[in-house]
Amino acid sequence: MNPVPFVRALLARNPRTVWLFAVLVALAAALGIAISAQERALRQGSARAADRFDLIVAAPGSQTDLLMSAVFLRPAQVELLPGPLAHRVLSDADAEFAAPLAFGDSHGDSPVIGTTAAFVAHLSGGLAEGRGFTRLNEAVIGALVEGEIGAALAIRHGHADEVAAGLDADRAAETPDHDRDHGHAGQDGHHHEEVVITGRMRPTGTPWDRAVVVPVEYIWSAHVMGTGHPPGTERIGPPWQAELMPGLPAIVMKPASVADAYGLRARYRSEVSTAFFPAETLVELYAVMGDATRVMLGLTLAAQVLIVAAILAGILAVLDLQRRSFAVLRALGAPRRYVFLSVWLYVAVMVLGGALAGLPLGWAASQLVSALISRETGVAFAATLGGSELAMAGLLILAGFLLALLPAWRVYRQPLVEGLR
């Protein structure tokens, strides 16, 4: 006997109940799938953001803080690498190039980063429009920064959130008299000399898409630290003079080979400096994040099983209302195994439909979260469904199929006479 027509009739008899149970299963599946997909998107997005930063050299301190400052452009208090040592790092022959990074200023919500034109080209793989900066008061903007080529930008001391909180005024009040007298920053926190946009970077999918990049000499000059060149020199970029070199928060190095990379890291790991691979620091963060993710996924799986169990309890109540139908079937000659299979299929269809619907629902939820995080951080995240998400849906389906045996067995064991009363 074919149980499909009978199962179809059962599903059509209480469509609202069927849809309710299927939606609950879909939500349970979507929760775990969204967590798993989002965790992988965070890993991939952050790894891409650090891809152009082979080796970072800085003053001793937290590697995580340095990573967040240099790669993700998050405000952090870091010590400055002394000028003579910074000059030595920037002049090291074992690196294809070394670029200084200087932060601390902002334009609106965009951080202002001081570096070299060579690093801008390395970071974005060339410019989308315009040219690189060649003078002290020129700037290249990220792909998401508003502005046209030739427009002037006003730069403020401090990060955007500090300015909004009123901390920038406090800094201006604490600025030495000679700083204000030389016209680098007034009480309003603005640099007196604006920068002119000369180019726009290609999209990188990193926080640098929202950055305003200027010559490092502009940051030094704005903070009355000199330019690394003799007074009166208008040239920007390397080489700088060691005795005139200001301090730097970080230096990005691109080693010429793998052997040179490890040699440079060992060379600049000392009492006065630190050197690290951003990829290694990210791996450590991934390990912490992975432990938390495993706990979350374990709790989610337990919640999914409990939800399915609760749904089955509701299905048992629905089946009790239909026990006369099953008893009539048996009285008409249907074997017990037919009734057992019909009930099991009835529950399995709801579990299977809900779990399959949970896949796109979880992916959509993860995409929404990725978009929100991308908007806040500037890092491009793309959530995708992989083998782990399919495995989670499969485990939920398997658990549902096993739990569906309980109501099927209960109907199977129900005495015929009791069902006909």
GROMACS .gro file of C-alpha atoms in nm:
model
  421
    1MET     CA    1   0.000   0.000   0.000
    2ASN     CA    2   0.122   0.347  -0.090
    3PRO     CA    3   0.119   0.582   0.214
    4VAL     CA    4   0.181   0.898   0.010
    5PRO     CA    5  -0.187   0.983  -0.062
    6PHE     CA    6  -0.275   0.940   0.303
    7VAL     CA    7   0.022   1.157   0.414
    8ARG     CA    8  -0.083   1.422   0.164
    9ALA     CA    9  -0.432   1.419   0.311
   10LEU     CA   10  -0.292   1.455   0.664
   11LEU     CA   11  -0.085   1.755   0.558
   12ALA     CA   12  -0.381   1.919   0.384
   13ARG     CA   13  -0.611   1.863   0.679
   14ASN     CA   14  -0.421   2.100   0.913
   15PRO     CA   15  -0.217   2.330   0.685
   16ARG     CA   16  -0.168   2.601   0.947
   17THR     CA   17  -0.025   2.355   1.195
   18VAL     CA   18   0.204   2.209   0.930
   19TRP     CA   19   0.328   2.552   0.827
   20LEU     CA   20   0.382   2.656   1.189
   21PHE     CA   21   0.591   2.348   1.269
   22ALA     CA   22   0.792   2.382   0.945
   23VAL     CA   23   0.864   2.749   1.011
   24LEU     CA   24   0.987   2.670   1.363
   25VAL     CA   25   1.223   2.407   1.226
   26ALA     CA   26   1.342   2.654   0.958
   27LEU     CA   27   1.419   2.919   1.220
   28ALA     CA   28   1.609   2.666   1.430
   29ALA     CA   29   1.814   2.559   1.128
   30ALA     CA   30   1.873   2.918   1.014
   31LEU     CA   31   2.019   3.018   1.350
   32GLY     CA   32   2.299   2.763   1.339
   33ILE     CA   33   2.364   2.817   0.967
   34ALA     CA   34   2.387   3.195   1.012
   35ILE     CA   35   2.639   3.162   1.296
   36SER     CA   36   2.857   2.919   1.101
   37ALA     CA   37   2.848   3.117   0.776
   38GLN     CA   38   2.915   3.447   0.953
   39GLU     CA   39   3.216   3.308   1.138
   40ARG     CA   40   3.371   3.195   0.809
   41ALA     CA   41   3.291   3.530   0.646
   42LEU     CA   42   3.471   3.710   0.930
   43ARG     CA   43   3.777   3.491   0.885
   44GLN     CA   44   3.793   3.537   0.510
   45GLY     CA   45   3.722   3.910   0.517
   46SER     CA   46   3.982   3.988   0.784
   47ALA     CA   47   4.240   3.769   0.608
   48ARG     CA   48   4.186   3.959   0.283
   49ALA     CA   49   4.220   4.289   0.467
   50ALA     CA   50   4.563   4.187   0.602
   51ASP     CA   51   4.681   4.029   0.278
   52ARG     CA   52   4.888   4.333   0.169
   53PHE     CA   53   5.058   4.367   0.510
   54ASP     CA   54   5.338   4.111   0.507
   55LEU     CA   55   5.537   4.229   0.809
   56ILE     CA   56   5.472   4.508   1.058
   57VAL     CA   57   5.751   4.666   1.265
   58ALA     CA   58   5.664   4.894   1.555
   59ALA     CA   59   5.756   4.987   1.909
   60PRO     CA   60   5.704   4.712   2.171
   61GLY     CA   61   5.338   4.669   2.256
   62SER     CA   62   5.029   4.465   2.192
   63GLN     CA   63   5.040   4.304   1.849
   64THR     CA   64   4.661   4.300   1.843
   65ASP     CA   65   4.646   4.677   1.901
   66LEU     CA   66   4.906   4.734   1.632
   67LEU     CA   67   4.718   4.507   1.391
   68MET     CA   68   4.390   4.688   1.453
   69SER     CA   69   4.558   5.026   1.405
   70ALA     CA   70   4.767   4.953   1.095
   71VAL     CA   71   4.540   4.713   0.905
   72PHE     CA   72   4.188   4.791   1.028
   73LEU     CA   73   4.252   5.160   1.111
   74ARG     CA   74   4.092   5.135   1.453
   75PRO     CA   75   4.200   5.404   1.706
   76ALA     CA   76   4.448   5.269   1.960
   77GLN     CA   77   4.717   5.412   2.183
   78VAL     CA   78   5.053   5.290   2.051
   79GLU     CA   79   5.408   5.399   2.123
   80LEU     CA   80   5.624   5.557   1.853
   81LEU     CA   81   5.919   5.374   1.704
   82PRO     CA   82   6.222   5.604   1.760
   83GLY     CA   83   6.325   5.802   1.454
   84PRO     CA   84   6.678   5.658   1.405
   85LEU     CA   85   6.548   5.302   1.436
   86ALA     CA   86   6.260   5.380   1.201
   87HIS     CA   87   6.511   5.511   0.947
   88ARG     CA   88   6.711   5.189   0.978
   89VAL     CA   89   6.398   4.978   0.915
   90LEU     CA   90   6.290   5.189   0.618
   91SER     CA   91   6.638   5.157   0.466
   92ASP     CA   92   6.675   4.781   0.515
   93ALA     CA   93   6.801   4.619   0.195
   94ASP     CA   94   6.631   4.284   0.266
   95ALA     CA   95   6.287   4.432   0.194
   96GLU     CA   96   6.143   4.506  -0.149
   97PHE     CA   97   6.000   4.816   0.010
   98ALA     CA   98   5.918   4.952   0.354
   99ALA     CA   99   5.648   5.212   0.408
  100PRO     CA  100   5.584   5.429   0.714
  101LEU     CA  101   5.238   5.454   0.864
  102ALA     CA  102   5.131   5.755   1.071
  103PHE     CA  103   4.781   5.806   1.207
  104GLY     CA  104   4.598   6.030   1.451
  105ASP     CA  105   4.409   6.274   1.227
  106SER     CA  106   4.072   6.259   1.053
  107HIS     CA  107   3.849   6.415   0.791
  108GLY     CA  108   3.486   6.375   0.893
  109ASP     CA  109   3.441   6.003   0.960
  110SER     CA  110   3.747   5.911   0.753
  111PRO     CA  111   4.083   5.844   0.918
  112VAL     CA  112   4.379   6.030   0.770
  113ILE     CA  113   4.683   5.807   0.721
  114GLY     CA  114   5.030   5.926   0.637
  115THR     CA  115   5.246   5.697   0.421
  116THR     CA  116   5.419   5.693   0.081
  117ALA     CA  117   5.283   5.691  -0.274
  118ALA     CA  118   5.450   5.352  -0.331
  119PHE     CA  119   5.247   5.195  -0.052
  120VAL     CA  120   4.922   5.341  -0.190
  121ALA     CA  121   4.997   5.175  -0.525
  122HIS     CA  122   5.084   4.848  -0.350
  123LEU     CA  123   4.769   4.852  -0.139
  124SER     CA  124   4.514   4.918  -0.413
  125GLY     CA  125   4.701   4.783  -0.715
  126GLY     CA  126   4.697   5.124  -0.881
  127LEU     CA  127   4.453   5.412  -0.882
  128ALA     CA  128   4.100   5.414  -1.019
  129GLU     CA  129   4.139   5.777  -1.124
  130GLY     CA  130   4.378   6.068  -1.091
  131ARG     CA  131   4.740   6.038  -0.977
  132GLY     CA  132   4.934   5.982  -0.660
  133PHE     CA  133   5.040   6.263  -0.431
  134THR     CA  134   5.368   6.440  -0.511
  135ARG     CA  135   5.347   6.737  -0.274
  136LEU     CA  136   5.302   6.780   0.099
  137ASN     CA  137   4.941   6.905   0.080
  138GLU     CA  138   4.806   6.645  -0.166
  139ALA     CA  139   4.601   6.337  -0.086
  140VAL     CA  140   4.468   6.016  -0.237
  141ILE     CA  141   4.127   5.907  -0.109
  142GLY     CA  142   3.979   5.561  -0.065
  143ALA     CA  143   3.715   5.422  -0.297
  144LEU     CA  144   3.428   5.505  -0.056
  145VAL     CA  145   3.536   5.856   0.046
  146GLU     CA  146   3.322   6.134  -0.095
  147GLY     CA  147   3.510   6.393  -0.295
  148GLU     CA  148   3.618   6.490  -0.645
  149ILE     CA  149   3.962   6.523  -0.793
  150GLY     CA  150   4.086   6.874  -0.718
  151ALA     CA  151   3.860   6.926  -0.414
  152ALA     CA  152   4.012   7.047  -0.086
  153LEU     CA  153   3.971   6.853   0.239
  154ALA     CA  154   3.992   6.997   0.590
  155ILE     CA  155   4.190   6.777   0.829
  156ARG     CA  156   4.141   6.763   1.206
  157HIS     CA  157   4.371   6.646   1.481
  158GLY     CA  158   4.244   6.332   1.650
  159HIS     CA  159   4.012   6.054   1.538
  160ALA     CA  160   3.655   6.125   1.433
  161ASP     CA  161   3.501   5.973   1.746
  162GLU     CA  162   3.731   6.174   1.970
  163VAL     CA  163   3.643   6.495   1.788
  164ALA     CA  164   3.272   6.418   1.822
  165ALA     CA  165   3.319   6.360   2.195
  166GLY     CA  166   3.491   6.694   2.239
  167LEU     CA  167   3.830   6.544   2.317
  168ASP     CA  168   3.991   6.724   2.027
  169ALA     CA  169   3.938   7.062   2.195
  170ASP     CA  170   4.117   6.931   2.503
  171ARG     CA  171   4.411   6.824   2.289
  172ALA     CA  172   4.421   7.164   2.124
  173ALA     CA  173   4.424   7.330   2.465
  174GLU     CA  174   4.720   7.113   2.565
  175THR     CA  175   4.911   7.186   2.241
  176PRO     CA  176   5.236   7.375   2.307
  177ASP     CA  177   5.240   7.745   2.224
  178HIS     CA  178   5.494   7.701   1.948
  179ASP     CA  179   5.262   7.450   1.777
  180ARG     CA  180   4.982   7.706   1.758
  181ASP     CA  181   5.217   7.990   1.673
  182HIS     CA  182   5.344   7.802   1.370
  183GLY     CA  183   4.990   7.760   1.243
  184HIS     CA  184   4.959   7.381   1.243
  185ALA     CA  185   4.643   7.351   1.453
  186GLY     CA  186   4.415   7.602   1.612
  187GLN     CA  187   4.163   7.568   1.890
  188ASP     CA  188   3.915   7.418   1.645
  189GLY     CA  189   4.154   7.130   1.576
  190HIS     CA  190   4.187   7.205   1.202
  191HIS     CA  191   4.515   7.208   1.021
  192HIS     CA  192   4.557   7.547   0.866
  193GLU     CA  193   4.677   7.394   0.539
  194GLU     CA  194   4.412   7.184   0.364
  195VAL     CA  195   4.495   6.893   0.135
  196VAL     CA  196   4.386   6.864  -0.227
  197ILE     CA  197   4.257   6.536  -0.371
  198THR     CA  198   4.476   6.414  -0.657
  199GLY     CA  199   4.357   6.055  -0.694
  200ARG     CA  200   4.124   5.780  -0.581
  201MET     CA  201   4.225   5.425  -0.495
  202ARG     CA  202   4.061   5.119  -0.640
  203PRO     CA  203   3.827   4.930  -0.406
  204THR     CA  204   4.023   4.707  -0.168
  205GLY     CA  205   3.743   4.565   0.048
  206THR     CA  206   3.928   4.695   0.356
  207PRO     CA  207   3.891   4.991   0.595
  208TRP     CA  208   4.137   5.175   0.371
  209ASP     CA  209   3.847   5.231   0.130
  210ARG     CA  210   3.729   5.495   0.377
  211ALA     CA  211   4.069   5.651   0.442
  212VAL     CA  212   4.229   5.972   0.327
  213VAL     CA  213   4.593   5.897   0.252
  214VAL     CA  214   4.847   6.178   0.263
  215PRO     CA  215   5.228   6.197   0.256
  216VAL     CA  216   5.370   6.095   0.590
  217GLU     CA  217   5.551   6.429   0.594
  218TYR     CA  218   5.213   6.602   0.618
  219ILE     CA  219   5.130   6.422   0.945
  220TRP     CA  220   5.476   6.493   1.085
  221SER     CA  221   5.459   6.859   0.985
  222ALA     CA  222   5.107   6.901   1.122
  223HIS     CA  223   5.224   6.774   1.460
  224VAL     CA  224   5.542   6.987   1.451
  225MET     CA  225   5.778   6.691   1.423
  226GLY     CA  226   5.965   6.802   1.112
  227THR     CA  227   5.951   6.618   0.781
  228GLY     CA  228   6.259   6.397   0.789
  229HIS     CA  229   6.414   6.630   0.530
  230PRO     CA  230   6.627   6.944   0.579
  231PRO     CA  231   6.425   7.259   0.656
  232GLY     CA  232   6.301   7.431   0.344
  233THR     CA  233   6.298   7.108   0.140
  234GLU     CA  234   5.969   7.053  -0.039
  235ARG     CA  235   6.046   6.698  -0.155
  236ILE     CA  236   5.842   6.413  -0.004
  237GLY     CA  237   5.912   6.044   0.027
  238PRO     CA  238   6.234   5.850   0.085
  239PRO     CA  239   6.517   5.880   0.148
  240TRP     CA  240   6.492   6.058   0.481
  241GLN     CA  241   6.777   6.173   0.701
  242ALA     CA  242   6.830   5.961   1.010
  243GLU     CA  243   6.907   6.255   1.240
  244LEU     CA  244   6.590   6.437   1.126
  245MET     CA  245   6.362   6.134   1.121
  246PRO     CA  246   6.051   6.165   1.346
  247GLY     CA  247   5.904   5.866   1.526
  248LEU     CA  248   5.648   5.634   1.365
  249PRO     CA  249   5.359   5.423   1.502
  250ALA     CA  250   5.425   5.141   1.253
  251ILE     CA  251   5.617   5.042   0.941
  252VAL     CA  252   5.493   4.793   0.681
  253MET     CA  253   5.762   4.583   0.514
  254LYS     CA  254   5.740   4.359   0.209
  255PRO     CA  255   6.026   4.107   0.234
  256ALA     CA  256   6.202   4.000  -0.083
  257SER     CA  257   6.165   3.628   0.003
  258VAL     CA  258   6.028   3.397   0.271
  259ALA     CA  259   6.376   3.361   0.422
  260ASP     CA  260   6.412   3.739   0.433
  261ALA     CA  261   6.071   3.765   0.601
  262TYR     CA  262   6.174   3.548   0.894
  263GLY     CA  263   6.515   3.715   0.905
  264LEU     CA  264   6.358   4.061   0.927
  265ARG     CA  265   6.115   3.949   1.193
  266ALA     CA  266   6.400   3.810   1.405
  267ARG     CA  267   6.614   4.120   1.342
  268TYR     CA  268   6.356   4.366   1.469
  269ARG     CA  269   6.227   4.165   1.761
  270SER     CA  270   6.422   4.329   2.041
  271GLU     CA  271   6.383   4.535   2.356
  272VAL     CA  272   6.321   4.852   2.154
  273SER     CA  273   6.103   4.718   1.871
  274THR     CA  274   5.868   4.437   1.774
  275ALA     CA  275   5.805   4.269   1.440
  276PHE     CA  276   5.523   4.031   1.353
  277PHE     CA  277   5.330   3.879   1.068
  278PRO     CA  278   4.969   4.003   1.074
  279ALA     CA  279   4.859   3.663   0.946
  280GLU     CA  280   5.001   3.495   1.258
  281THR     CA  281   4.823   3.739   1.488
  282LEU     CA  282   4.499   3.678   1.300
  283VAL     CA  283   4.544   3.302   1.346
  284GLU     CA  284   4.564   3.358   1.722
  285LEU     CA  285   4.247   3.568   1.709
  286TYR     CA  286   4.081   3.300   1.496
  287ALA     CA  287   4.168   3.040   1.760
  288VAL     CA  288   3.992   3.243   2.028
  289MET     CA  289   3.702   3.317   1.797
  290GLY     CA  290   3.687   2.951   1.692
  291ASP     CA  291   3.654   2.834   2.052
  292ALA     CA  292   3.368   3.076   2.109
  293THR     CA  293   3.209   2.970   1.781
  294ARG     CA  294   3.222   2.602   1.875
  295VAL     CA  295   3.049   2.678   2.203
  296MET     CA  296   2.784   2.883   2.023
  297LEU     CA  297   2.730   2.613   1.763
  298GLY     CA  298   2.702   2.347   2.035
  299LEU     CA  299   2.441   2.550   2.219
  300THR     CA  300   2.261   2.617   1.892
  301LEU     CA  301   2.253   2.248   1.803
  302ALA     CA  302   2.116   2.165   2.148
  303ALA     CA  303   1.852   2.436   2.105
  304GLN     CA  304   1.762   2.295   1.763
  305VAL     CA  305   1.710   1.947   1.904
  306LEU     CA  306   1.500   2.087   2.186
  307ILE     CA  307   1.291   2.285   1.937
  308VAL     CA  308   1.233   1.974   1.726
  309ALA     CA  309   1.143   1.779   2.040
  310ALA     CA  310   0.895   2.048   2.142
  311ILE     CA  311   0.748   2.042   1.792
  312LEU     CA  312   0.709   1.665   1.816
  313ALA     CA  313   0.527   1.708   2.146
  314GLY     CA  314   0.283   1.935   1.965
  315ILE     CA  315   0.255   1.684   1.682
  316LEU     CA  316   0.167   1.413   1.934
  317ALA     CA  317  -0.122   1.630   2.052
  318VAL     CA  318  -0.237   1.676   1.692
  319LEU     CA  319  -0.211   1.301   1.623
  320ASP     CA  320  -0.416   1.223   1.932
  321LEU     CA  321  -0.697   1.423   1.773
  322GLN     CA  322  -0.667   1.204   1.464
  323ARG     CA  323  -0.637   0.866   1.631
  324ARG     CA  324  -0.984   0.769   1.509
  325SER     CA  325  -0.863   0.809   1.148
  326PHE     CA  326  -0.573   0.571   1.212
  327ALA     CA  327  -0.800   0.325   1.389
  328VAL     CA  328  -1.044   0.328   1.096
  329LEU     CA  329  -0.756   0.260   0.857
  330ARG     CA  330  -0.654  -0.041   1.058
  331ALA     CA  331  -1.015  -0.159   1.082
  332LEU     CA  332  -1.034  -0.142   0.703
  333GLY     CA  333  -0.735  -0.372   0.678
  334ALA     CA  334  -0.433  -0.143   0.674
  335PRO     CA  335  -0.137  -0.312   0.845
  336ARG     CA  336   0.030  -0.152   1.143
  337ARG     CA  337   0.350  -0.087   0.945
  338TYR     CA  338   0.149   0.120   0.697
  339VAL     CA  339   0.018   0.342   0.977
  340PHE     CA  340   0.367   0.361   1.129
  341LEU     CA  341   0.521   0.467   0.796
  342SER     CA  342   0.245   0.721   0.731
  343VAL     CA  343   0.293   0.895   1.065
  344TRP     CA  344   0.672   0.892   1.027
  345LEU     CA  345   0.648   1.043   0.678
  346TYR     CA  346   0.403   1.304   0.804
  347VAL     CA  347   0.653   1.428   1.064
  348ALA     CA  348   0.957   1.381   0.839
  349VAL     CA  349   0.811   1.600   0.563
  350MET     CA  350   0.770   1.891   0.806
  351VAL     CA  351   1.123   1.849   0.943
  352LEU     CA  352   1.277   1.812   0.597
  353GLY     CA  353   1.088   2.109   0.453
  354GLY     CA  354   1.178   2.329   0.749
  355ALA     CA  355   1.548   2.233   0.743
  356LEU     CA  356   1.577   2.295   0.368
  357ALA     CA  357   1.404   2.631   0.406
  358GLY     CA  358   1.648   2.713   0.687
  359LEU     CA  359   1.945   2.704   0.447
  360PRO     CA  360   1.854   3.013   0.242
  361LEU     CA  361   1.703   3.179   0.549
  362GLY     CA  362   2.029   3.138   0.743
  363TRP     CA  363   2.232   3.257   0.444
  364ALA     CA  364   2.011   3.567   0.414
  365ALA     CA  365   2.048   3.640   0.785
  366SER     CA  366   2.425   3.606   0.760
  367GLN     CA  367   2.432   3.836   0.457
  368LEU     CA  368   2.239   4.098   0.651
  369VAL     CA  369   2.478   4.075   0.948
  370SER     CA  370   2.777   4.088   0.709
  371ALA     CA  371   2.642   4.405   0.550
  372LEU     CA  372   2.594   4.568   0.890
  373ILE     CA  373   2.945   4.473   1.006
  374SER     CA  374   3.095   4.584   0.674
  375ARG     CA  375   2.928   4.922   0.711
  376GLU     CA  376   3.075   4.965   1.058
  377THR     CA  377   3.426   4.831   0.993
  378GLY     CA  378   3.484   4.893   0.623
  379VAL     CA  379   3.591   4.530   0.574
  380ALA     CA  380   3.411   4.350   0.292
  381PHE     CA  381   3.244   4.035   0.423
  382ALA     CA  382   3.070   3.784   0.196
  383ALA     CA  383   2.870   3.506   0.363
  384THR     CA  384   2.852   3.180   0.169
  385LEU     CA  385   2.708   2.836   0.234
  386GLY     CA  386   2.967   2.561   0.262
  387GLY     CA  387   3.000   2.202   0.367
  388SER     CA  388   2.970   2.280   0.738
  389GLU     CA  389   2.633   2.450   0.690
  390LEU     CA  390   2.505   2.161   0.479
  391ALA     CA  391   2.629   1.921   0.748
  392MET     CA  392   2.442   2.118   1.016
  393ALA     CA  393   2.121   2.100   0.815
  394GLY     CA  394   2.181   1.729   0.760
  395LEU     CA  395   2.230   1.667   1.133
  396LEU     CA  396   1.908   1.852   1.210
  397ILE     CA  397   1.721   1.646   0.949
  398LEU     CA  398   1.869   1.324   1.090
  399ALA     CA  399   1.773   1.422   1.445
  400GLY     CA  400   1.421   1.506   1.325
  401PHE     CA  401   1.388   1.175   1.143
  402LEU     CA  402   1.497   0.984   1.453
  403LEU     CA  403   1.266   1.178   1.682
  404ALA     CA  404   0.981   1.123   1.434
  405LEU     CA  405   0.998   0.755   1.524
  406LEU     CA  406   0.845   0.834   1.862
  407PRO     CA  407   0.500   0.951   1.745
  408ALA     CA  408   0.501   0.683   1.476
  409TRP     CA  409   0.574   0.417   1.737
  410ARG     CA  410   0.303   0.554   1.967
  411VAL     CA  411   0.039   0.531   1.695
  412TYR     CA  412   0.173   0.188   1.599
  413ARG     CA  413   0.125   0.061   1.957
  414GLN     CA  414  -0.220   0.214   1.999
  415PRO     CA  415  -0.489  -0.054   2.050
  416LEU     CA  416  -0.750  -0.066   1.775
  417VAL     CA  417  -1.048  -0.072   2.012
  418GLU     CA  418  -0.925   0.230   2.206
  419GLY     CA  419  -0.882   0.427   1.884
  420LEU     CA  420  -1.240   0.353   1.772
  421ARG     CA  421  -1.401   0.479   2.094
   0.00000   0.00000   0.00000
